[in-house]
């Protein structure tokens, strides 16, 4: 296993072109998080209520069953998911969004003592409650650690612990390494770690050599050639923009921010877009998150034709992050950008 990401990655004086440079953990578990990754459908009448399942239709069906007193659909879904860790993490965090998830996961665990799926779902449901201020975070942490002990190979309880972190401290890095030790390319955990690191020294203003860029580059380079972690430098650029903009160090309208048009931005956006053209996998459970980050970046860069290609692939599955950054209506921002990009595409044709 490669060395863990340093707390303060070495600052490169130069980076070759084309190499890489949530907002936090409530991404899938709370309504008001900067990196809320839920999706909405945009219709002719405007945006509808979002669906955090994204385009996972099996998950969307299973999620509705517990409210009707039927747990078997969720039980079967998680059993089928097995050790596809990215998909398992996505499905459990979405199931945990149910207001009664903690209650029915607890009942499930009582009915099936030692059931790994029930224990992990219960832990993530407690995380959701803690992030919404409904219970003490210590309770959620204890549930996550109990689940981690019961299911040592599963990175999902550690993902829950990372969701509870609010700063990129040594504790957050250690938790991230626990996730990575179990699944080195864990998509959600990398996004969360980048959001945490982006907060460091944000009050000091822009820093071309900030460690979040080095971390994203390091993680992308460690991943396989066809891994969606290749998009991480784009995520780092967006999260750093958010951290700066909320403190007044960048314009509230990202399309006017030099942040999206400097040399670093041009390099990472070209590399990420080229990767997408060659490697994109339709089967990854969180690929729509990546596509939204990339479309946002290309639109802010002022490249509507490339953004249009991404909007075609996204369809109506907008994710609030990063369209909400720093304090915008994500659905209005997405719709305006998509309309502008597709209109420009039509004009060019």
mmCIF file of C-alpha atoms in Angstrom:
data_model
loop_
_atom_site.group_PDB
_atom_site.id
_atom_site.type_symbol
_atom_site.label_atom_id
_atom_site.label_comp_id
_atom_site.label_asym_id
_atom_site.label_seq_id
_atom_site.Cartn_x
_atom_site.Cartn_y
_atom_site.Cartn_z
ATOM 1 C CA UNK A 1 0.000 0.000 0.000
ATOM 2 C CA UNK A 2 1.370 3.458 -0.855
ATOM 3 C CA UNK A 3 2.164 5.908 1.946
ATOM 4 C CA UNK A 4 -0.824 7.715 3.468
ATOM 5 C CA UNK A 5 -1.648 11.231 2.322
ATOM 6 C CA UNK A 6 0.396 13.666 4.378
ATOM 7 C CA UNK A 7 -1.313 16.209 6.582
ATOM 8 C CA UNK A 8 0.541 18.897 4.677
ATOM 9 C CA UNK A 9 1.465 17.427 1.286
ATOM 10 C CA UNK A 10 4.714 18.718 -0.216
ATOM 11 C CA UNK A 11 4.183 21.853 -2.236
ATOM 12 C CA UNK A 12 5.295 21.437 -5.818
ATOM 13 C CA UNK A 13 6.763 24.549 -7.367
ATOM 14 C CA UNK A 14 5.694 23.392 -10.811
ATOM 15 C CA UNK A 15 3.203 20.838 -12.046
ATOM 16 C CA UNK A 16 3.227 19.431 -15.565
ATOM 17 C CA UNK A 17 0.229 20.254 -17.727
ATOM 18 C CA UNK A 18 -2.487 17.663 -17.584
ATOM 19 C CA UNK A 19 -1.762 16.403 -14.052
ATOM 20 C CA UNK A 20 -4.131 16.842 -11.168
ATOM 21 C CA UNK A 21 -4.225 19.413 -8.742
ATOM 22 C CA UNK A 22 -17.781 18.014 0.678
ATOM 23 C CA UNK A 23 -19.413 20.997 2.271
ATOM 24 C CA UNK A 24 -18.966 18.122 4.196
ATOM 25 C CA UNK A 25 -20.079 14.839 5.219
ATOM 26 C CA UNK A 26 -23.757 15.400 5.262
ATOM 27 C CA UNK A 27 -23.348 15.147 1.514
ATOM 28 C CA UNK A 28 -25.854 12.346 1.314
ATOM 29 C CA UNK A 29 -27.254 12.678 4.792
ATOM 30 C CA UNK A 30 -28.464 16.217 5.412
ATOM 31 C CA UNK A 31 -30.380 18.865 3.583
ATOM 32 C CA UNK A 32 -28.199 21.902 4.123
ATOM 33 C CA UNK A 33 -24.694 20.549 3.578
ATOM 34 C CA UNK A 34 -22.463 22.387 1.124
ATOM 35 C CA UNK A 35 -21.765 19.090 -0.635
ATOM 36 C CA UNK A 36 -25.286 17.710 -0.675
ATOM 37 C CA UNK A 37 -25.162 15.100 -3.416
ATOM 38 C CA UNK A 38 -28.859 14.457 -3.811
ATOM 39 C CA UNK A 39 -30.337 14.738 -7.279
ATOM 40 C CA UNK A 40 -33.477 16.361 -8.586
ATOM 41 C CA UNK A 41 -35.469 16.005 -11.763
ATOM 42 C CA UNK A 42 -35.840 19.139 -13.850
ATOM 43 C CA UNK A 43 -39.086 19.259 -15.787
ATOM 44 C CA UNK A 44 -40.681 21.861 -17.990
ATOM 45 C CA UNK A 45 -42.465 23.157 -14.901
ATOM 46 C CA UNK A 46 -39.266 23.493 -12.884
ATOM 47 C CA UNK A 47 -37.290 21.337 -10.454
ATOM 48 C CA UNK A 48 -39.001 18.617 -8.480
ATOM 49 C CA UNK A 49 -37.996 17.160 -5.144
ATOM 50 C CA UNK A 50 -34.557 15.564 -5.394
ATOM 51 C CA UNK A 51 -33.802 11.874 -5.332
ATOM 52 C CA UNK A 52 -30.598 10.967 -3.498
ATOM 53 C CA UNK A 53 -30.691 7.525 -5.119
ATOM 54 C CA UNK A 54 -29.553 9.243 -8.330
ATOM 55 C CA UNK A 55 -30.281 6.756 -11.117
ATOM 56 C CA UNK A 56 -30.168 3.610 -8.978
ATOM 57 C CA UNK A 57 -33.700 2.347 -9.590
ATOM 58 C CA UNK A 58 -33.249 -0.725 -7.388
ATOM 59 C CA UNK A 59 -32.304 1.532 -4.509
ATOM 60 C CA UNK A 60 -35.228 3.874 -5.140
ATOM 61 C CA UNK A 61 -37.646 0.953 -4.956
ATOM 62 C CA UNK A 62 -36.063 -0.602 -1.868
ATOM 63 C CA UNK A 63 -36.002 2.724 -0.033
ATOM 64 C CA UNK A 64 -39.792 3.012 -0.056
ATOM 65 C CA UNK A 65 -40.458 -0.428 1.437
ATOM 66 C CA UNK A 66 -39.506 0.117 5.140
ATOM 67 C CA UNK A 67 -42.000 2.975 5.444
ATOM 68 C CA UNK A 68 -44.632 0.407 4.549
ATOM 69 C CA UNK A 69 -43.398 -1.975 7.222
ATOM 70 C CA UNK A 70 -41.461 -4.156 4.754
ATOM 71 C CA UNK A 71 -37.728 -4.509 5.306
ATOM 72 C CA UNK A 72 -37.146 -7.399 2.952
ATOM 73 C CA UNK A 73 -36.514 -5.207 -0.113
ATOM 74 C CA UNK A 74 -33.706 -3.299 1.600
ATOM 75 C CA UNK A 75 -32.351 -6.505 3.112
ATOM 76 C CA UNK A 76 -32.242 -8.205 -0.300
ATOM 77 C CA UNK A 77 -30.749 -5.139 -1.976
ATOM 78 C CA UNK A 78 -27.829 -4.980 0.452
ATOM 79 C CA UNK A 79 -27.295 -8.712 0.223
ATOM 80 C CA UNK A 80 -27.059 -8.451 -3.569
ATOM 81 C CA UNK A 81 -24.708 -5.491 -3.308
ATOM 82 C CA UNK A 82 -22.130 -7.576 -1.447
ATOM 83 C CA UNK A 83 -18.646 -6.081 -1.277
ATOM 84 C CA UNK A 84 -19.064 -3.584 -4.108
ATOM 85 C CA UNK A 85 -17.967 -0.976 -1.590
ATOM 86 C CA UNK A 86 -18.735 2.190 -3.544
ATOM 87 C CA UNK A 87 -22.222 0.931 -4.365
ATOM 88 C CA UNK A 88 -22.743 -0.347 -0.827
ATOM 89 C CA UNK A 89 -21.743 3.010 0.646
ATOM 90 C CA UNK A 90 -24.052 4.868 -1.716
ATOM 91 C CA UNK A 91 -26.999 2.598 -1.012
ATOM 92 C CA UNK A 92 -26.610 2.565 2.757
ATOM 93 C CA UNK A 93 -26.203 6.341 3.032
ATOM 94 C CA UNK A 94 -29.361 6.820 0.959
ATOM 95 C CA UNK A 95 -31.348 4.262 2.972
ATOM 96 C CA UNK A 96 -30.167 6.042 6.118
ATOM 97 C CA UNK A 97 -31.900 9.219 4.947
ATOM 98 C CA UNK A 98 -35.286 7.780 5.902
ATOM 99 C CA UNK A 99 -36.501 9.582 9.045
ATOM 100 C CA UNK A 100 -37.289 6.221 10.627
ATOM 101 C CA UNK A 101 -34.160 4.428 9.438
ATOM 102 C CA UNK A 102 -32.624 4.202 12.910
ATOM 103 C CA UNK A 103 -35.789 2.676 14.349
ATOM 104 C CA UNK A 104 -36.271 0.040 11.678
ATOM 105 C CA UNK A 105 -32.548 -0.782 11.484
ATOM 106 C CA UNK A 106 -32.596 -1.315 15.254
ATOM 107 C CA UNK A 107 -35.640 -3.577 14.914
ATOM 108 C CA UNK A 108 -33.892 -5.457 12.110
ATOM 109 C CA UNK A 109 -30.818 -5.964 14.271
ATOM 110 C CA UNK A 110 -32.949 -7.251 17.135
ATOM 111 C CA UNK A 111 -34.614 -9.691 14.770
ATOM 112 C CA UNK A 112 -31.269 -10.785 13.297
ATOM 113 C CA UNK A 113 -28.573 -10.319 15.957
ATOM 114 C CA UNK A 114 -25.159 -9.978 14.398
ATOM 115 C CA UNK A 115 -26.524 -9.006 10.970
ATOM 116 C CA UNK A 116 -23.775 -6.922 9.349
ATOM 117 C CA UNK A 117 -26.094 -4.998 7.041
ATOM 118 C CA UNK A 118 -28.411 -4.044 9.884
ATOM 119 C CA UNK A 119 -25.500 -2.907 12.076
ATOM 120 C CA UNK A 120 -23.976 -0.723 9.375
ATOM 121 C CA UNK A 121 -27.307 0.783 8.373
ATOM 122 C CA UNK A 122 -28.047 1.567 12.012
ATOM 123 C CA UNK A 123 -24.667 3.297 12.346
ATOM 124 C CA UNK A 124 -25.237 5.467 9.274
ATOM 125 C CA UNK A 125 -28.755 6.297 10.423
ATOM 126 C CA UNK A 126 -27.262 7.576 13.687
ATOM 127 C CA UNK A 127 -24.778 9.632 11.669
ATOM 128 C CA UNK A 128 -27.668 11.214 9.785
ATOM 129 C CA UNK A 129 -29.413 12.083 13.039
ATOM 130 C CA UNK A 130 -26.239 13.569 14.487
ATOM 131 C CA UNK A 131 -25.626 15.694 11.391
ATOM 132 C CA UNK A 132 -29.144 17.062 11.694
ATOM 133 C CA UNK A 133 -28.666 17.869 15.362
ATOM 134 C CA UNK A 134 -31.102 15.184 16.498
ATOM 135 C CA UNK A 135 -28.638 13.340 18.718
ATOM 136 C CA UNK A 136 -25.177 13.580 20.196
ATOM 137 C CA UNK A 137 -22.414 12.882 17.648
ATOM 138 C CA UNK A 138 -20.779 10.679 20.275
ATOM 139 C CA UNK A 139 -23.708 8.269 19.936
ATOM 140 C CA UNK A 140 -23.214 8.110 16.170
ATOM 141 C CA UNK A 141 -19.472 7.587 16.562
ATOM 142 C CA UNK A 142 -20.041 4.760 19.002
ATOM 143 C CA UNK A 143 -22.483 3.104 16.589
ATOM 144 C CA UNK A 144 -19.995 3.419 13.727
ATOM 145 C CA UNK A 145 -17.189 1.927 15.788
ATOM 146 C CA UNK A 146 -19.421 -0.926 16.896
ATOM 147 C CA UNK A 147 -20.323 -1.633 13.267
ATOM 148 C CA UNK A 148 -16.674 -1.414 12.224
ATOM 149 C CA UNK A 149 -15.782 -3.976 14.872
ATOM 150 C CA UNK A 150 -18.625 -6.264 13.779
ATOM 151 C CA UNK A 151 -17.736 -6.002 10.080
ATOM 152 C CA UNK A 152 -13.960 -5.385 9.921
ATOM 153 C CA UNK A 153 -13.672 -5.499 6.131
ATOM 154 C CA UNK A 154 -16.412 -2.960 5.432
ATOM 155 C CA UNK A 155 -15.271 0.652 4.880
ATOM 156 C CA UNK A 156 -18.818 2.021 5.294
ATOM 157 C CA UNK A 157 -18.755 2.480 9.103
ATOM 158 C CA UNK A 158 -15.507 4.422 8.679
ATOM 159 C CA UNK A 159 -17.193 6.497 5.969
ATOM 160 C CA UNK A 160 -19.803 7.375 8.596
ATOM 161 C CA UNK A 161 -17.058 8.491 10.987
ATOM 162 C CA UNK A 162 -15.519 10.645 8.256
ATOM 163 C CA UNK A 163 -18.902 12.272 7.662
ATOM 164 C CA UNK A 164 -18.871 13.471 11.254
ATOM 165 C CA UNK A 165 -15.543 15.281 10.880
ATOM 166 C CA UNK A 166 -15.595 19.023 10.362
ATOM 167 C CA UNK A 167 -11.909 19.812 9.849
ATOM 168 C CA UNK A 168 -9.038 18.198 8.000
ATOM 169 C CA UNK A 169 -7.268 17.240 11.198
ATOM 170 C CA UNK A 170 -5.007 14.297 11.953
ATOM 171 C CA UNK A 171 -8.094 12.424 13.205
ATOM 172 C CA UNK A 172 -9.824 12.907 9.848
ATOM 173 C CA UNK A 173 -6.754 11.667 7.999
ATOM 174 C CA UNK A 174 -6.578 8.574 10.218
ATOM 175 C CA UNK A 175 -10.242 7.798 9.576
ATOM 176 C CA UNK A 176 -9.721 8.299 5.859
ATOM 177 C CA UNK A 177 -6.830 5.862 5.951
ATOM 178 C CA UNK A 178 -9.074 3.283 7.628
ATOM 179 C CA UNK A 179 -11.485 3.634 4.702
ATOM 180 C CA UNK A 180 -8.673 3.435 2.199
ATOM 181 C CA UNK A 181 -7.143 0.378 3.847
ATOM 182 C CA UNK A 182 -10.404 -1.431 3.077
ATOM 183 C CA UNK A 183 -11.087 0.096 -0.344
ATOM 184 C CA UNK A 184 -8.259 2.250 -1.605
ATOM 185 C CA UNK A 185 -10.333 3.944 -4.322
ATOM 186 C CA UNK A 186 -13.391 4.746 -2.205
ATOM 187 C CA UNK A 187 -15.145 7.475 -4.165
ATOM 188 C CA UNK A 188 -17.269 9.108 -1.467
ATOM 189 C CA UNK A 189 -14.473 9.129 1.112
ATOM 190 C CA UNK A 190 -12.099 10.898 -1.273
ATOM 191 C CA UNK A 191 -14.712 13.576 -1.972
ATOM 192 C CA UNK A 192 -15.256 14.115 1.748
ATOM 193 C CA UNK A 193 -11.540 14.320 2.488
ATOM 194 C CA UNK A 194 -11.075 16.926 -0.233
ATOM 195 C CA UNK A 195 -13.918 19.022 1.193
ATOM 196 C CA UNK A 196 -12.291 18.881 4.613
ATOM 197 C CA UNK A 197 -8.822 19.798 3.349
ATOM 198 C CA UNK A 198 -10.216 22.676 1.270
ATOM 199 C CA UNK A 199 -11.203 24.438 4.500
ATOM 200 C CA UNK A 200 -7.632 24.727 5.720
ATOM 201 C CA UNK A 201 -6.423 28.325 5.951
ATOM 202 C CA UNK A 202 -9.343 29.537 3.819
ATOM 203 C CA UNK A 203 -9.391 32.789 5.798
ATOM 204 C CA UNK A 204 -5.933 33.569 4.418
ATOM 205 C CA UNK A 205 -7.224 33.774 0.851
ATOM 206 C CA UNK A 206 -6.137 32.126 -2.398
ATOM 207 C CA UNK A 207 -3.086 29.877 -2.399
ATOM 208 C CA UNK A 208 -1.974 28.274 -5.659
ATOM 209 C CA UNK A 209 0.060 25.730 -3.688
ATOM 210 C CA UNK A 210 -2.645 24.728 -1.203
ATOM 211 C CA UNK A 211 -2.398 21.131 0.004
ATOM 212 C CA UNK A 212 -5.867 20.202 -1.238
ATOM 213 C CA UNK A 213 -4.545 20.387 -4.801
ATOM 214 C CA UNK A 214 -1.586 18.183 -3.991
ATOM 215 C CA UNK A 215 -3.816 15.694 -2.198
ATOM 216 C CA UNK A 216 -6.182 15.473 -5.176
ATOM 217 C CA UNK A 217 -3.265 15.029 -7.562
ATOM 218 C CA UNK A 218 -1.709 12.366 -5.333
ATOM 219 C CA UNK A 219 -4.978 10.426 -5.041
ATOM 220 C CA UNK A 220 -5.701 10.612 -8.774
ATOM 221 C CA UNK A 221 -2.210 9.408 -9.618
ATOM 222 C CA UNK A 222 -2.463 6.481 -7.165
ATOM 223 C CA UNK A 223 -5.757 5.295 -8.696
ATOM 224 C CA UNK A 224 -6.037 2.940 -11.687
ATOM 225 C CA UNK A 225 -6.075 4.570 -15.120
ATOM 226 C CA UNK A 226 -9.810 4.033 -15.548
ATOM 227 C CA UNK A 227 -10.791 5.138 -12.025
ATOM 228 C CA UNK A 228 -13.279 8.015 -11.608
ATOM 229 C CA UNK A 229 -10.871 9.400 -9.018
ATOM 230 C CA UNK A 230 -9.234 11.045 -12.026
ATOM 231 C CA UNK A 231 -11.886 13.752 -11.546
ATOM 232 C CA UNK A 232 -10.629 14.609 -8.026
ATOM 233 C CA UNK A 233 -8.568 17.632 -9.133
ATOM 234 C CA UNK A 234 -11.828 19.169 -10.419
ATOM 235 C CA UNK A 235 -13.506 18.416 -7.090
ATOM 236 C CA UNK A 236 -10.594 20.026 -5.243
ATOM 237 C CA UNK A 237 -10.881 23.138 -7.400
ATOM 238 C CA UNK A 238 -14.623 23.398 -6.695
ATOM 239 C CA UNK A 239 -14.309 22.794 -2.954
ATOM 240 C CA UNK A 240 -11.510 25.324 -2.634
ATOM 241 C CA UNK A 241 -13.621 27.844 -4.560
ATOM 242 C CA UNK A 242 -16.473 27.234 -2.096
ATOM 243 C CA UNK A 243 -14.216 27.692 0.919
ATOM 244 C CA UNK A 244 -12.809 30.940 -0.483
ATOM 245 C CA UNK A 245 -16.102 32.354 -1.736
ATOM 246 C CA UNK A 246 -17.968 31.930 1.543
ATOM 247 C CA UNK A 247 -15.232 34.029 3.151
ATOM 248 C CA UNK A 248 -15.366 36.746 0.504
ATOM 249 C CA UNK A 249 -12.101 35.809 -1.214
ATOM 250 C CA UNK A 250 -13.821 34.872 -4.498
ATOM 251 C CA UNK A 251 -16.921 36.210 -6.294
ATOM 252 C CA UNK A 252 -20.283 34.687 -5.399
ATOM 253 C CA UNK A 253 -20.885 34.051 -9.103
ATOM 254 C CA UNK A 254 -18.364 31.363 -10.062
ATOM 255 C CA UNK A 255 -18.525 32.267 -13.758
ATOM 256 C CA UNK A 256 -16.860 35.592 -12.944
ATOM 257 C CA UNK A 257 -14.187 34.090 -10.678
ATOM 258 C CA UNK A 258 -10.626 34.044 -11.965
ATOM 259 C CA UNK A 259 -10.316 30.861 -9.909
ATOM 260 C CA UNK A 260 -11.859 28.937 -12.826
ATOM 261 C CA UNK A 261 -9.665 30.440 -15.531
ATOM 262 C CA UNK A 262 -6.130 30.410 -14.167
ATOM 263 C CA UNK A 263 -3.345 28.148 -15.388
ATOM 264 C CA UNK A 264 -4.021 25.444 -12.811
ATOM 265 C CA UNK A 265 -7.720 25.356 -13.649
ATOM 266 C CA UNK A 266 -7.015 25.039 -17.365
ATOM 267 C CA UNK A 267 -4.629 22.126 -16.796
ATOM 268 C CA UNK A 268 -6.854 20.118 -14.481
ATOM 269 C CA UNK A 269 -10.009 20.699 -16.486
ATOM 270 C CA UNK A 270 -8.406 19.605 -19.740
ATOM 271 C CA UNK A 271 -6.980 16.484 -18.097
ATOM 272 C CA UNK A 272 -10.308 15.603 -16.471
ATOM 273 C CA UNK A 273 -12.342 16.178 -19.620
ATOM 274 C CA UNK A 274 -9.903 14.116 -21.701
ATOM 275 C CA UNK A 275 -10.135 11.329 -19.122
ATOM 276 C CA UNK A 276 -13.931 11.396 -19.268
ATOM 277 C CA UNK A 277 -13.938 11.122 -23.057
ATOM 278 C CA UNK A 278 -11.810 7.984 -22.880
ATOM 279 C CA UNK A 279 -12.697 6.239 -19.647
ATOM 280 C CA UNK A 280 -16.130 7.148 -18.311
ATOM 281 C CA UNK A 281 -17.981 4.128 -16.881
ATOM 282 C CA UNK A 282 -21.761 4.171 -16.955
ATOM 283 C CA UNK A 283 -21.957 1.644 -14.135
ATOM 284 C CA UNK A 284 -20.382 3.593 -11.269
ATOM 285 C CA UNK A 285 -23.063 4.440 -8.674
ATOM 286 C CA UNK A 286 -21.804 8.003 -8.143
ATOM 287 C CA UNK A 287 -20.764 8.885 -11.695
ATOM 288 C CA UNK A 288 -23.475 11.563 -11.863
ATOM 289 C CA UNK A 289 -21.721 13.366 -9.030
ATOM 290 C CA UNK A 290 -18.551 13.490 -11.131
ATOM 291 C CA UNK A 291 -20.415 14.590 -14.245
ATOM 292 C CA UNK A 292 -22.016 17.490 -12.364
ATOM 293 C CA UNK A 293 -18.657 18.644 -11.003
ATOM 294 C CA UNK A 294 -17.111 18.438 -14.464
ATOM 295 C CA UNK A 295 -20.009 20.196 -16.237
ATOM 296 C CA UNK A 296 -19.920 22.969 -13.626
ATOM 297 C CA UNK A 297 -16.181 23.400 -14.117
ATOM 298 C CA UNK A 298 -16.365 23.520 -17.916
ATOM 299 C CA UNK A 299 -19.238 26.010 -17.810
ATOM 300 C CA UNK A 300 -17.424 28.259 -15.329
ATOM 301 C CA UNK A 301 -14.310 28.011 -17.489
ATOM 302 C CA UNK A 302 -16.309 29.448 -20.387
ATOM 303 C CA UNK A 303 -16.347 26.338 -22.572
ATOM 304 C CA UNK A 304 -20.062 25.812 -23.275
ATOM 305 C CA UNK A 305 -19.628 23.227 -26.043
ATOM 306 C CA UNK A 306 -17.756 20.872 -23.736
ATOM 307 C CA UNK A 307 -20.229 21.594 -20.952
ATOM 308 C CA UNK A 308 -23.081 20.769 -23.332
ATOM 309 C CA UNK A 309 -21.691 17.285 -23.941
ATOM 310 C CA UNK A 310 -21.726 16.697 -20.207
ATOM 311 C CA UNK A 311 -25.218 18.126 -19.753
ATOM 312 C CA UNK A 312 -26.467 15.644 -22.342
ATOM 313 C CA UNK A 313 -25.074 12.809 -20.240
ATOM 314 C CA UNK A 314 -26.382 14.231 -16.965
ATOM 315 C CA UNK A 315 -29.917 14.605 -18.247
ATOM 316 C CA UNK A 316 -32.131 15.690 -15.355
ATOM 317 C CA UNK A 317 -29.921 14.305 -12.585
ATOM 318 C CA UNK A 318 -28.566 17.524 -11.126
ATOM 319 C CA UNK A 319 -26.647 17.248 -7.858
ATOM 320 C CA UNK A 320 -26.724 20.312 -5.597
ATOM 321 C CA UNK A 321 -22.943 20.220 -5.207
ATOM 322 C CA UNK A 322 -21.260 22.092 -6.750
ATOM 323 C CA UNK A 323 -24.101 24.137 -8.294
ATOM 324 C CA UNK A 324 -24.995 25.536 -4.867
ATOM 325 C CA UNK A 325 -21.503 26.952 -4.289
ATOM 326 C CA UNK A 326 -21.059 29.212 -2.475
ATOM 327 C CA UNK A 327 -24.658 30.121 -1.567
ATOM 328 C CA UNK A 328 -26.804 29.738 -4.661
ATOM 329 C CA UNK A 329 -30.003 27.981 -5.588
ATOM 330 C CA UNK A 330 -28.452 24.881 -7.143
ATOM 331 C CA UNK A 331 -31.408 24.015 -9.322
ATOM 332 C CA UNK A 332 -31.717 27.507 -10.773
ATOM 333 C CA UNK A 333 -27.961 27.645 -11.335
ATOM 334 C CA UNK A 334 -27.930 24.251 -13.051
ATOM 335 C CA UNK A 335 -30.929 25.044 -15.229
ATOM 336 C CA UNK A 336 -29.475 28.405 -16.311
ATOM 337 C CA UNK A 337 -26.094 26.872 -17.111
ATOM 338 C CA UNK A 338 -27.620 23.971 -19.010
ATOM 339 C CA UNK A 339 -29.899 26.259 -21.016
ATOM 340 C CA UNK A 340 -26.986 28.549 -21.886
ATOM 341 C CA UNK A 341 -24.667 25.677 -22.826
ATOM 342 C CA UNK A 342 -27.197 23.813 -24.934
ATOM 343 C CA UNK A 343 -28.304 27.038 -26.592
ATOM 344 C CA UNK A 344 -24.724 27.882 -27.474
ATOM 345 C CA UNK A 345 -24.275 24.353 -28.801
ATOM 346 C CA UNK A 346 -27.294 24.807 -31.074
ATOM 347 C CA UNK A 347 -25.979 28.164 -32.227
ATOM 348 C CA UNK A 348 -22.584 26.672 -33.099
ATOM 349 C CA UNK A 349 -24.228 23.884 -35.091
#
